[in-house]
Amino acid sequence: MSGLTKDADKIICCIYKEYLERRKSESSKSEAKEFEANFYQDIKSIANWDCNDISDTLRELQNAGFLKVYITNDFSINDEAIVYMENRFKNGLAELTDFISKFIP
């Protein structure tokens, strides 16, 4: 996997955090992996991004092998992204939340 832009890094962290929270709330893996196109509207750090920037960044993540983006712009996070994030944040949700609060305004 090649490096990600800062925008893509922000979004994959936010997506992964949501995935972990869904799993913690006992959603099935397949349910937790599915996201709607407007997923970002409730995420303070990216809610004000232009929707075209969101779409471009989701395509970048798809090209990196992390997402499958559907024609509706809904998408699913795939296992490669989950493995990447598990290895990056070995202490799970607590470490990820700390990272997001410190480094993603």
N, CA, C and O atoms as a printed pandas DataFrame, in Angstrom:
     atom_number atom_name residue_name chain_id  residue_number  x_coord  y_coord  z_coord
0              1         N          MET        A               1    0.829   -1.179    0.000
1              2        CA          MET        A               1    0.000    0.000    0.000
2              3         C          MET        A               1    0.872    1.240    0.000
3              4         O          MET        A               1    1.825    1.340    0.772
4              5         N          SER        A               2    0.545    2.175   -0.861
5              6        CA          SER        A               2    1.284    3.428   -0.886
6              7         C          SER        A               2    0.747    4.350    0.200
7              8         O          SER        A               2   -0.279    4.068    0.818
8              9         N          GLY        A               3    1.448    5.445    0.422
9             10        CA          GLY        A               3    1.028    6.377    1.456
10            11         C          GLY        A               3   -0.290    7.057    1.121
11            12         O          GLY        A               3   -0.703    7.118   -0.037
12            13         N          LEU        A               4   -0.930    7.556    2.144
13            14        CA          LEU        A               4   -2.189    8.261    1.984
14            15         C          LEU        A               4   -1.969    9.756    2.170
15            16         O          LEU        A               4   -1.061   10.177    2.887
16            17         N          THR        A               5   -2.808   10.549    1.516
17            18        CA          THR        A               5   -2.784   11.979    1.786
18            19         C          THR        A               5   -3.281   12.212    3.208
19            20         O          THR        A               5   -3.868   11.321    3.821
20            21         N          LYS        A               6   -3.046   13.404    3.724
21            22        CA          LYS        A               6   -3.518   13.725    5.071
22            23         C          LYS        A               6   -5.037   13.645    5.152
23            24         O          LYS        A               6   -5.587   13.193    6.156
24            25         N          ASP        A               7   -5.719   14.087    4.084
25            26        CA          ASP        A               7   -7.180   14.017    4.076
26            27         C          ASP        A               7   -7.661   12.567    4.144
27            28         O          ASP        A               7   -8.582   12.248    4.896
28            29         N          ALA        A               8   -7.036   11.697    3.358
29            30        CA          ALA        A               8   -7.422   10.289    3.362
30            31         C          ALA        A               8   -7.141    9.659    4.724
31            32         O          ALA        A               8   -7.917    8.831    5.202
32            33         N          ASP        A               9   -6.039   10.048    5.341
33            34        CA          ASP        A               9   -5.707    9.533    6.668
34            35         C          ASP        A               9   -6.771    9.951    7.682
35            36         O          ASP        A               9   -7.192    9.145    8.512
36            37         N          LYS        A              10   -7.202   11.202    7.615
37            38        CA          LYS        A              10   -8.246   11.675    8.527
38            39         C          LYS        A              10   -9.521   10.865    8.353
39            40         O          LYS        A              10  -10.127   10.414    9.325
40            41         N          ILE        A              11   -9.914   10.688    7.103
41            42        CA          ILE        A              11  -11.192   10.003    6.866
42            43         C          ILE        A              11  -11.123    8.528    7.244
43            44         O          ILE        A              11  -12.076    8.008    7.825
44            45         N          ILE        A              12  -10.030    7.837    6.933
45            46        CA          ILE        A              12   -9.962    6.415    7.289
46            47         C          ILE        A              12   -9.953    6.251    8.808
47            48         O          ILE        A              12  -10.505    5.279    9.324
48            49         N          CYS        A              13   -9.339    7.180    9.523
49            50        CA          CYS        A              13   -9.379    7.120   10.989
50            51         C          CYS        A              13  -10.807    7.302   11.496
51            52         O          CYS        A              13  -11.240    6.591   12.403
52            53         N          CYS        A              14  -11.536    8.247   10.919
53            54        CA          CYS        A              14  -12.926    8.483   11.328
54            55         C          CYS        A              14  -13.809    7.282   10.985
55            56         O          CYS        A              14  -14.664    6.890   11.780
56            57         N          ILE        A              15  -13.604    6.706    9.816
57            58        CA          ILE        A              15  -14.383    5.535    9.404
58            59         C          ILE        A              15  -14.094    4.355   10.336
59            60         O          ILE        A              15  -15.011    3.668   10.787
60            61         N          TYR        A              16  -12.819    4.132   10.615
61            62        CA          TYR        A              16  -12.441    3.014   11.466
62            63         C          TYR        A              16  -12.986    3.204   12.885
63            64         O          TYR        A              16  -13.427    2.242   13.516
64            65         N          LYS        A              17  -12.957    4.430   13.381
65            66        CA          LYS        A              17  -13.517    4.708   14.711
66            67         C          LYS        A              17  -15.001    4.343   14.740
67            68         O          LYS        A              17  -15.472    3.711   15.685
68            69         N          GLU        A              18  -15.731    4.742   13.703
69            70        CA          GLU        A              18  -17.153    4.406   13.634
70            71         C          GLU        A              18  -17.345    2.894   13.566
71            72         O          GLU        A              18  -18.242    2.352   14.210
72            73         N          TYR        A              19  -16.512    2.217   12.794
73            74        CA          TYR        A              19  -16.580    0.751   12.699
74            75         C          TYR        A              19  -16.392    0.126   14.091
75            76         O          TYR        A              19  -17.165   -0.746   14.487
76            77         N          LEU        A              20  -15.370    0.570   14.826
77            78        CA          LEU        A              20  -15.117    0.022   16.164
78            79         C          LEU        A              20  -16.273    0.299   17.114
79            80         O          LEU        A              20  -16.635   -0.560   17.918
80            81         N          GLU        A              21  -16.855    1.494   17.025
81            82        CA          GLU        A              21  -17.978    1.821   17.900
82            83         C          GLU        A              21  -19.191    0.947   17.575
83            84         O          GLU        A              21  -19.915    0.527   18.477
84            85         N          ARG        A              22  -19.407    0.680   16.309
85            86        CA          ARG        A              22  -20.506   -0.201   15.915
86            87         C          ARG        A              22  -20.278   -1.610   16.431
87            88         O          ARG        A              22  -21.207   -2.251   16.923
88            89         N          ARG        A              23  -19.048   -2.098   16.322
89            90        CA          ARG        A              23  -18.733   -3.443   16.816
90            91         C          ARG        A              23  -18.904   -3.510   18.333
91            92         O          ARG        A              23  -19.395   -4.505   18.868
92            93         N          LYS        A              24  -18.498   -2.454   19.012
93            94        CA          LYS        A              24  -18.648   -2.402   20.464
94            95         C          LYS        A              24  -20.131   -2.419   20.853
95            96         O          LYS        A              24  -20.502   -2.935   21.908
96            97         N          SER        A              25  -20.964   -1.850   19.988
97            98        CA          SER        A              25  -22.417   -1.833   20.210
98            99         C          SER        A              25  -23.084   -3.108   19.715
99           100         O          SER        A              25  -24.309   -3.182   19.613
100          101         N          GLU        A              26  -22.266   -4.108   19.409
101          102        CA          GLU        A              26  -22.712   -5.447   19.022
102          103         C          GLU        A              26  -23.348   -5.527   17.637
103          104         O          GLU        A              26  -24.169   -6.409   17.384
104          105         N          SER        A              27  -22.976   -4.614   16.739
105          106        CA          SER        A              27  -23.362   -4.773   15.333
106          107         C          SER        A              27  -22.543   -5.918   14.751
107          108         O          SER        A              27  -21.414   -6.161   15.177
108          109         N          SER        A              28  -23.111   -6.613   13.788
109          110        CA          SER        A              28  -22.333   -7.660   13.120
110          111         C          SER        A              28  -21.212   -6.996   12.322
111          112         O          SER        A              28  -21.272   -5.805   12.014
112          113         N          LYS        A              29  -20.196   -7.781   11.997
113          114        CA          LYS        A              29  -19.091   -7.238   11.203
114          115         C          LYS        A              29  -19.596   -6.686    9.877
115          116         O          LYS        A              29  -19.212   -5.590    9.468
116          117         N          SER        A              30  -20.457   -7.444    9.207
117          118        CA          SER        A              30  -20.936   -7.000    7.894
118          119         C          SER        A              30  -21.748   -5.712    8.009
119          120         O          SER        A              30  -21.640   -4.845    7.142
120          121         N          GLU        A              31  -22.548   -5.570    9.048
121          122        CA          GLU        A              31  -23.301   -4.322    9.259
122          123         C          GLU        A              31  -22.370   -3.168    9.594
123          124         O          GLU        A              31  -22.553   -2.056    9.097
124          125         N          ALA        A              32  -21.381   -3.424   10.427
125          126        CA          ALA        A              32  -20.466   -2.368   10.860
126          127         C          ALA        A              32  -19.600   -1.833    9.720
127          128         O          ALA        A              32  -19.127   -0.699    9.781
128          129         N          LYS        A              33  -19.394   -2.639    8.692
129          130        CA          LYS        A              33  -18.550   -2.240    7.568
130          131         C          LYS        A              33  -19.251   -1.331    6.563
131          132         O          LYS        A              33  -18.588   -0.692    5.746
132          133         N          GLU        A              34  -20.580   -1.264    6.611
133          134        CA          GLU        A              34  -21.354   -0.519    5.614
134          135         C          GLU        A              34  -21.582    0.930    6.051
135          136         O          GLU        A              34  -21.975    1.189    7.188
136          137         N          PHE        A              35  -21.330    1.868    5.135
137          138        CA          PHE        A              35  -21.482    3.295    5.406
138          139         C          PHE        A              35  -22.307    3.961    4.319
139          140         O          PHE        A              35  -22.225    3.589    3.148
140          141         N          GLU        A              36  -23.097    4.941    4.710
141          142        CA          GLU        A              36  -23.858    5.722    3.751
142          143         C          GLU        A              36  -23.005    6.886    3.254
143          144         O          GLU        A              36  -22.041    7.284    3.909
144          145         N          ALA        A              37  -23.362    7.418    2.111
145          146        CA          ALA        A              37  -22.601    8.496    1.485
146          147         C          ALA        A              37  -22.463    9.713    2.393
147          148         O          ALA        A              37  -21.445   10.405    2.345
148          149         N          ASN        A              38  -23.454    9.980    3.205
149          150        CA          ASN        A              38  -23.425   11.164    4.074
150          151         C          ASN        A              38  -22.892   10.862    5.480
151          152         O          ASN        A              38  -23.195   11.588    6.427
152          153         N          PHE        A              39  -22.114    9.809    5.614
153          154        CA          PHE        A              39  -21.594    9.372    6.911
154          155         C          PHE        A              39  -20.877   10.481    7.665
155          156         O          PHE        A              39  -20.895   10.507    8.895
156          157         N          TYR        A              40  -20.256   11.384    6.949
157          158        CA          TYR        A              40  -19.374   12.387    7.536
158          159         C          TYR        A              40  -20.116   13.549    8.190
159          160         O          TYR        A              40  -19.504   14.332    8.916
160          161         N          GLN        A              41  -21.406   13.679    7.953
161          162        CA          GLN        A              41  -22.154   14.836    8.440
162          163         C          GLN        A              41  -22.214   14.934    9.959
163          164         O          GLN        A              41  -22.398   16.025   10.499
164          165         N          ASP        A              42  -22.064   13.821   10.649
165          166        CA          ASP        A              42  -22.091   13.833   12.105
166          167         C          ASP        A              42  -20.695   13.803   12.728
167          168         O          ASP        A              42  -20.562   13.700   13.948
168          169         N          ILE        A              43  -19.662   13.890   11.900
169          170        CA          ILE        A              43  -18.284   13.853   12.403
170          171         C          ILE        A              43  -17.728   15.273   12.368
171          172         O          ILE        A              43  -17.432   15.815   11.303
172          173         N          LYS        A              44  -17.594   15.859   13.544
173          174        CA          LYS        A              44  -17.255   17.278   13.662
174          175         C          LYS        A              44  -16.026   17.675   12.847
175          176         O          LYS        A              44  -16.018   18.739   12.228
176          177         N          SER        A              45  -15.001   16.846   12.836
177          178        CA          SER        A              45  -13.742   17.231   12.203
178          179         C          SER        A              45  -13.799   17.258   10.673
179          180         O          SER        A              45  -12.926   17.848   10.037
180          181         N          ILE        A              46  -14.816   16.629   10.076
181          182        CA          ILE        A              46  -14.906   16.627    8.604
182          183         C          ILE        A              46  -16.281   17.040    8.086
183          184         O          ILE        A              46  -16.504   17.040    6.875
184          185         N          ALA        A              47  -17.204   17.391    8.975
185          186        CA          ALA        A              47  -18.579   17.707    8.579
186          187         C          ALA        A              47  -18.665   18.898    7.623
187          188         O          ALA        A              47  -19.586   18.970    6.810
188          189         N          ASN        A              48  -17.723   19.822    7.712
189          190        CA          ASN        A              48  -17.795   21.015    6.871
190          191         C          ASN        A              48  -17.026   20.878    5.557
191          192         O          ASN        A              48  -16.921   21.847    4.804
192          193         N          TRP        A              49  -16.487   19.692    5.272
193          194        CA          TRP        A              49  -15.788   19.480    4.003
194          195         C          TRP        A              49  -16.776   19.530    2.847
195          196         O          TRP        A              49  -17.938   19.152    2.997
196          197         N          ASP        A              50  -16.319   19.987    1.720
197          198        CA          ASP        A              50  -17.111   19.967    0.497
198          199         C          ASP        A              50  -17.386   18.514    0.114
199          200         O          ASP        A              50  -16.501   17.666    0.227
200          201         N          CYS        A              51  -18.611   18.220   -0.340
201          202        CA          CYS        A              51  -18.961   16.835   -0.671
202          203         C          CYS        A              51  -18.090   16.290   -1.803
203          204         O          CYS        A              51  -17.846   15.084   -1.853
204          205         N          ASN        A              52  -17.615   17.144   -2.713
205          206        CA          ASN        A              52  -16.711   16.678   -3.770
206          207         C          ASN        A              52  -15.358   16.254   -3.202
207          208         O          ASN        A              52  -14.744   15.305   -3.690
208          209         N          ASP        A              53  -14.897   16.963   -2.167
209          210        CA          ASP        A              53  -13.648   16.578   -1.510
210          211         C          ASP        A              53  -13.798   15.231   -0.810
211          212         O          ASP        A              53  -12.888   14.403   -0.834
212          213         N          ILE        A              54  -14.947   15.026   -0.193
213          214        CA          ILE        A              54  -15.222   13.738    0.447
214          215         C          ILE        A              54  -15.189   12.632   -0.613
215          216         O          ILE        A              54  -14.543   11.602   -0.423
216          217         N          SER        A              55  -15.886   12.853   -1.725
217          218        CA          SER        A              55  -15.944   11.843   -2.792
218          219         C          SER        A              55  -14.554   11.544   -3.344
219          220         O          SER        A              55  -14.201   10.383   -3.548
220          221         N          ASP        A              56  -13.764   12.592   -3.587
221          222        CA          ASP        A              56  -12.406   12.392   -4.088
222          223         C          ASP        A              56  -11.563   11.593   -3.106
223          224         O          ASP        A              56  -10.791   10.721   -3.504
224          225         N          THR        A              57  -11.712   11.892   -1.840
225          226        CA          THR        A              57  -10.921   11.204   -0.822
226          227         C          THR        A              57  -11.376    9.752   -0.667
227          228         O          THR        A              57  -10.551    8.864   -0.450
228          229         N          LEU        A              58  -12.670    9.508   -0.777
229          230        CA          LEU        A              58  -13.150    8.125   -0.735
230          231         C          LEU        A              58  -12.610    7.338   -1.927
231          232         O          LEU        A              58  -12.275    6.162   -1.790
232          233         N          ARG        A              59  -12.522    7.976   -3.089
233          234        CA          ARG        A              59  -11.935    7.297   -4.253
234          235         C          ARG        A              59  -10.452    6.992   -4.017
235          236         O          ARG        A              59   -9.960    5.936   -4.414
236          237         N          GLU        A              60   -9.750    7.920   -3.371
237          238        CA          GLU        A              60   -8.349    7.658   -3.027
238          239         C          GLU        A              60   -8.244    6.432   -2.127
239          240         O          GLU        A              60   -7.375    5.582   -2.324
240          241         N          LEU        A              61   -9.123    6.345   -1.149
241          242        CA          LEU        A              61   -9.109    5.189   -0.242
242          243         C          LEU        A              61   -9.502    3.908   -0.972
243          244         O          LEU        A              61   -8.994    2.831   -0.661
244          245         N          GLN        A              62  -10.396    4.026   -1.930
245          246        CA          GLN        A              62  -10.740    2.859   -2.743
246          247         C          GLN        A              62   -9.535    2.426   -3.576
247          248         O          GLN        A              62   -9.245    1.234   -3.675
248          249         N          ASN        A              63   -8.835    3.387   -4.174
249          250        CA          ASN        A              63   -7.644    3.062   -4.968
250          251         C          ASN        A              63   -6.538    2.454   -4.119
251          252         O          ASN        A              63   -5.729    1.673   -4.619
252          253         N          ALA        A              64   -6.499    2.807   -2.838
253          254        CA          ALA        A              64   -5.508    2.246   -1.920
254          255         C          ALA        A              64   -5.914    0.847   -1.448
255          256         O          ALA        A              64   -5.147    0.174   -0.759
256          257         N          GLY        A              65   -7.124    0.413   -1.821
257          258        CA          GLY        A              65   -7.585   -0.918   -1.444
258          259         C          GLY        A              65   -8.304   -0.979   -0.113
259          260         O          GLY        A              65   -8.480   -2.065    0.439
260          261         N          PHE        A              66   -8.731    0.177    0.426
261          262        CA          PHE        A              66   -9.354    0.223    1.742
262          263         C          PHE        A              66  -10.877    0.202    1.710
263          264         O          PHE        A              66  -11.512   -0.241    2.668
264          265         N          LEU        A              67  -11.466    0.676    0.618
265          266        CA          LEU        A              67  -12.912    0.789    0.541
266          267         C          LEU        A              67  -13.437    0.226   -0.763
267          268         O          LEU        A              67  -12.712    0.110   -1.751
268          269         N          LYS        A              68  -14.707   -0.117   -0.742
269          270        CA          LYS        A              68  -15.447   -0.380   -1.969
270          271         C          LYS        A              68  -16.529    0.682   -2.015
271          272         O          LYS        A              68  -17.427    0.700   -1.173
272          273         N          VAL        A              69  -16.443    1.575   -3.008
273          274        CA          VAL        A              69  -17.406    2.663   -3.145
274          275         C          VAL        A              69  -18.420    2.262   -4.214
275          276         O          VAL        A              69  -18.059    1.867   -5.323
276          277         N          TYR        A              70  -19.686    2.371   -3.853
277          278        CA          TYR        A              70  -20.760    2.009   -4.765
278          279         C          TYR        A              70  -21.194    3.220   -5.591
279          280         O          TYR        A              70  -20.836    4.353   -5.270
280          281         N          ILE        A              71  -21.943    2.986   -6.626
281          282        CA          ILE        A              71  -22.385    4.050   -7.517
282          283         C          ILE        A              71  -23.197    5.117   -6.778
283          284         O          ILE        A              71  -23.236    6.271   -7.205
284          285         N          THR        A              72  -23.838    4.742   -5.685
285          286        CA          THR        A              72  -24.627    5.672   -4.871
286          287         C          THR        A              72  -23.757    6.524   -3.945
287          288         O          THR        A              72  -24.258    7.416   -3.260
288          289         N          ASN        A              73  -22.451    6.243   -3.929
289          290        CA          ASN        A              73  -21.461    6.831   -3.020
290          291         C          ASN        A              73  -21.547    6.262   -1.616
291          292         O          ASN        A              73  -20.784    6.676   -0.743
292          293         N          ASP        A              74  -22.460    5.316   -1.371
293          294        CA          ASP        A              74  -22.368    4.527   -0.147
294          295         C          ASP        A              74  -21.109    3.686   -0.314
295          296         O          ASP        A              74  -20.635    3.512   -1.437
296          297         N          PHE        A              75  -20.565    3.166    0.766
297          298        CA          PHE        A              75  -19.331    2.388    0.648
298          299         C          PHE        A              75  -19.214    1.410    1.797
299          300         O          PHE        A              75  -19.955    1.480    2.777
300          301         N          SER        A              76  -18.268    0.498    1.656
301          302        CA          SER        A              76  -17.948   -0.419    2.745
302          303         C          SER        A              76  -16.442   -0.420    2.955
303          304         O          SER        A              76  -15.659   -0.347    2.007
304          305         N          ILE        A              77  -16.065   -0.503    4.211
305          306        CA          ILE        A              77  -14.649   -0.638    4.560
306          307         C          ILE        A              77  -14.304   -2.114    4.406
307          308         O          ILE        A              77  -15.108   -2.980    4.755
308          309         N          ASN        A              78  -13.121   -2.404    3.890
309          310        CA          ASN        A              78  -12.792   -3.812    3.672
310          311         C          ASN        A              78  -11.779   -4.314    4.694
311          312         O          ASN        A              78  -11.258   -3.554    5.509
312          313         N          ASP        A              79  -11.519   -5.607    4.626
313          314        CA          ASP        A              79  -10.639   -6.242    5.608
314          315         C          ASP        A              79   -9.228   -5.673    5.586
315          316         O          ASP        A              79   -8.589   -5.575    6.634
316          317         N          GLU        A              80   -8.733   -5.299    4.414
317          318        CA          GLU        A              80   -7.378   -4.735    4.328
318          319         C          GLU        A              80   -7.274   -3.462    5.163
319          320         O          GLU        A              80   -6.272   -3.244    5.844
320          321         N          ALA        A              81   -8.301   -2.626    5.112
321          322        CA          ALA        A              81   -8.299   -1.397    5.902
322          323         C          ALA        A              81   -8.351   -1.704    7.390
323          324         O          ALA        A              81   -7.664   -1.068    8.189
324          325         N          ILE        A              82   -9.162   -2.671    7.753
325          326        CA          ILE        A              82   -9.283   -3.033    9.164
326          327         C          ILE        A              82   -7.962   -3.574    9.697
327          328         O          ILE        A              82   -7.541   -3.204   10.793
328          329         N          VAL        A              83   -7.307   -4.439    8.940
329          330        CA          VAL        A              83   -6.008   -4.976    9.351
330          331         C          VAL        A              83   -4.981   -3.851    9.480
331          332         O          VAL        A              83   -4.226   -3.802   10.451
332          333         N          TYR        A              84   -4.956   -2.950    8.501
333          334        CA          TYR        A              84   -4.032   -1.798    8.535
334          335         C          TYR        A              84   -4.257   -0.981    9.804
335          336         O          TYR        A              84   -3.304   -0.615   10.492
336          337         N          MET        A              85   -5.523   -0.698   10.108
337          338        CA          MET        A              85   -5.825    0.129   11.270
338          339         C          MET        A              85   -5.587   -0.624   12.576
339          340         O          MET        A              85   -5.150   -0.023   13.558
340          341         N          GLU        A              86   -5.863   -1.918   12.607
341          342        CA          GLU        A              86   -5.571   -2.716   13.812
342          343         C          GLU        A              86   -4.078   -2.697   14.115
343          344         O          GLU        A              86   -3.679   -2.591   15.275
344          345         N          ASN        A              87   -3.263   -2.798   13.089
345          346        CA          ASN        A              87   -1.814   -2.764   13.287
346          347         C          ASN        A              87   -1.330   -1.368   13.666
347          348         O          ASN        A              87   -0.352   -1.223   14.398
348          349         N          ARG        A              88   -2.000   -0.368   13.179
349          350        CA          ARG        A              88   -1.614    1.014   13.474
350          351         C          ARG        A              88   -2.014    1.415   14.889
351          352         O          ARG        A              88   -1.250    2.085   15.585
352          353         N          PHE        A              89   -3.206    1.008   15.316
353          354        CA          PHE        A              89   -3.719    1.356   16.640
354          355         C          PHE        A              89   -3.934    0.071   17.434
355          356         O          PHE        A              89   -5.055   -0.424   17.552
356          357         N          LYS        A              90   -2.858   -0.448   17.966
357          358        CA          LYS        A              90   -2.885   -1.750   18.620
358          359         C          LYS        A              90   -3.751   -1.773   19.879
359          360         O          LYS        A              90   -4.213   -2.838   20.287
360          361         N          ASN        A              91   -3.978   -0.609   20.500
361          362        CA          ASN        A              91   -4.814   -0.551   21.696
362          363         C          ASN        A              91   -6.265   -0.208   21.369
363          364         O          ASN        A              91   -7.048    0.112   22.264
364          365         N          GLY        A              92   -6.617   -0.274   20.102
365          366        CA          GLY        A              92   -8.013   -0.147   19.692
366          367         C          GLY        A              92   -8.604    1.235   19.813
367          368         O          GLY        A              92   -7.948    2.243   19.551
368          369         N          LEU        A              93   -9.862    1.259   20.217
369          370        CA          LEU        A              93  -10.668    2.471   20.209
370          371         C          LEU        A              93  -10.083    3.571   21.088
371          372         O          LEU        A              93  -10.110    4.738   20.696
372          373         N          ALA        A              94   -9.563    3.240   22.247
373          374        CA          ALA        A              94   -9.017    4.262   23.148
374          375         C          ALA        A              94   -7.852    4.991   22.492
375          376         O          ALA        A              94   -7.788    6.220   22.526
376          377         N          GLU        A              95   -6.936    4.241   21.898
377          378        CA          GLU        A              95   -5.775    4.853   21.247
378          379         C          GLU        A              95   -6.196    5.668   20.023
379          380         O          GLU        A              95   -5.679    6.761   19.793
380          381         N          LEU        A              96   -7.114    5.144   19.257
381          382        CA          LEU        A              96   -7.602    5.839   18.067
382          383         C          LEU        A              96   -8.309    7.133   18.450
383          384         O          LEU        A              96   -8.072    8.173   17.835
384          385         N          THR        A              97   -9.165    7.078   19.448
385          386        CA          THR        A              97   -9.876    8.275   19.901
386          387         C          THR        A              97   -8.893    9.333   20.380
387          388         O          THR        A              97   -9.069   10.519   20.101
388          389         N          ASP        A              98   -7.870    8.913   21.093
389          390        CA          ASP        A              98   -6.837    9.838   21.560
390          391         C          ASP        A              98   -6.121   10.470   20.369
391          392         O          ASP        A              98   -5.896   11.680   20.357
392          393         N          PHE        A              99   -5.763    9.666   19.372
393          394        CA          PHE        A              99   -5.097   10.178   18.166
394          395         C          PHE        A              99   -5.979   11.205   17.461
395          396         O          PHE        A              99   -5.513   12.284   17.096
396          397         N          ILE        A             100   -7.249   10.867   17.274
397          398        CA          ILE        A             100   -8.156   11.772   16.571
398          399         C          ILE        A             100   -8.309   13.083   17.330
399          400         O          ILE        A             100   -8.288   14.154   16.722
400          401         N          SER        A             101   -8.460   13.014   18.637
401          402        CA          SER        A             101   -8.662   14.239   19.412
402          403         C          SER        A             101   -7.425   15.141   19.394
403          404         O          SER        A             101   -7.550   16.363   19.475
404          405         N          LYS        A             102   -6.243   14.551   19.288
405          406        CA          LYS        A             102   -5.012   15.334   19.294
406          407         C          LYS        A             102   -4.595   15.834   17.913
407          408         O          LYS        A             102   -4.060   16.934   17.780
408          409         N          PHE        A             103   -4.842   15.026   16.895
409          410        CA          PHE        A             103   -4.244   15.332   15.594
410          411         C          PHE        A             103   -5.234   15.663   14.495
411          412         O          PHE        A             103   -4.826   16.067   13.406
412          413         N          ILE        A             104   -6.521   15.502   14.749
413          414        CA          ILE        A             104   -7.512   15.815   13.724
414          415         C          ILE        A             104   -8.452   16.870   14.281
415          416         O          ILE        A             104   -9.397   16.559   15.006
416          417         N          PRO        A             105   -8.178   18.130   13.931
417          418        CA          PRO        A             105   -8.997   19.220   14.473
418          419         C          PRO        A             105  -10.426   19.163   13.968
419          420         O          PRO        A             105  -11.243   20.009   14.331
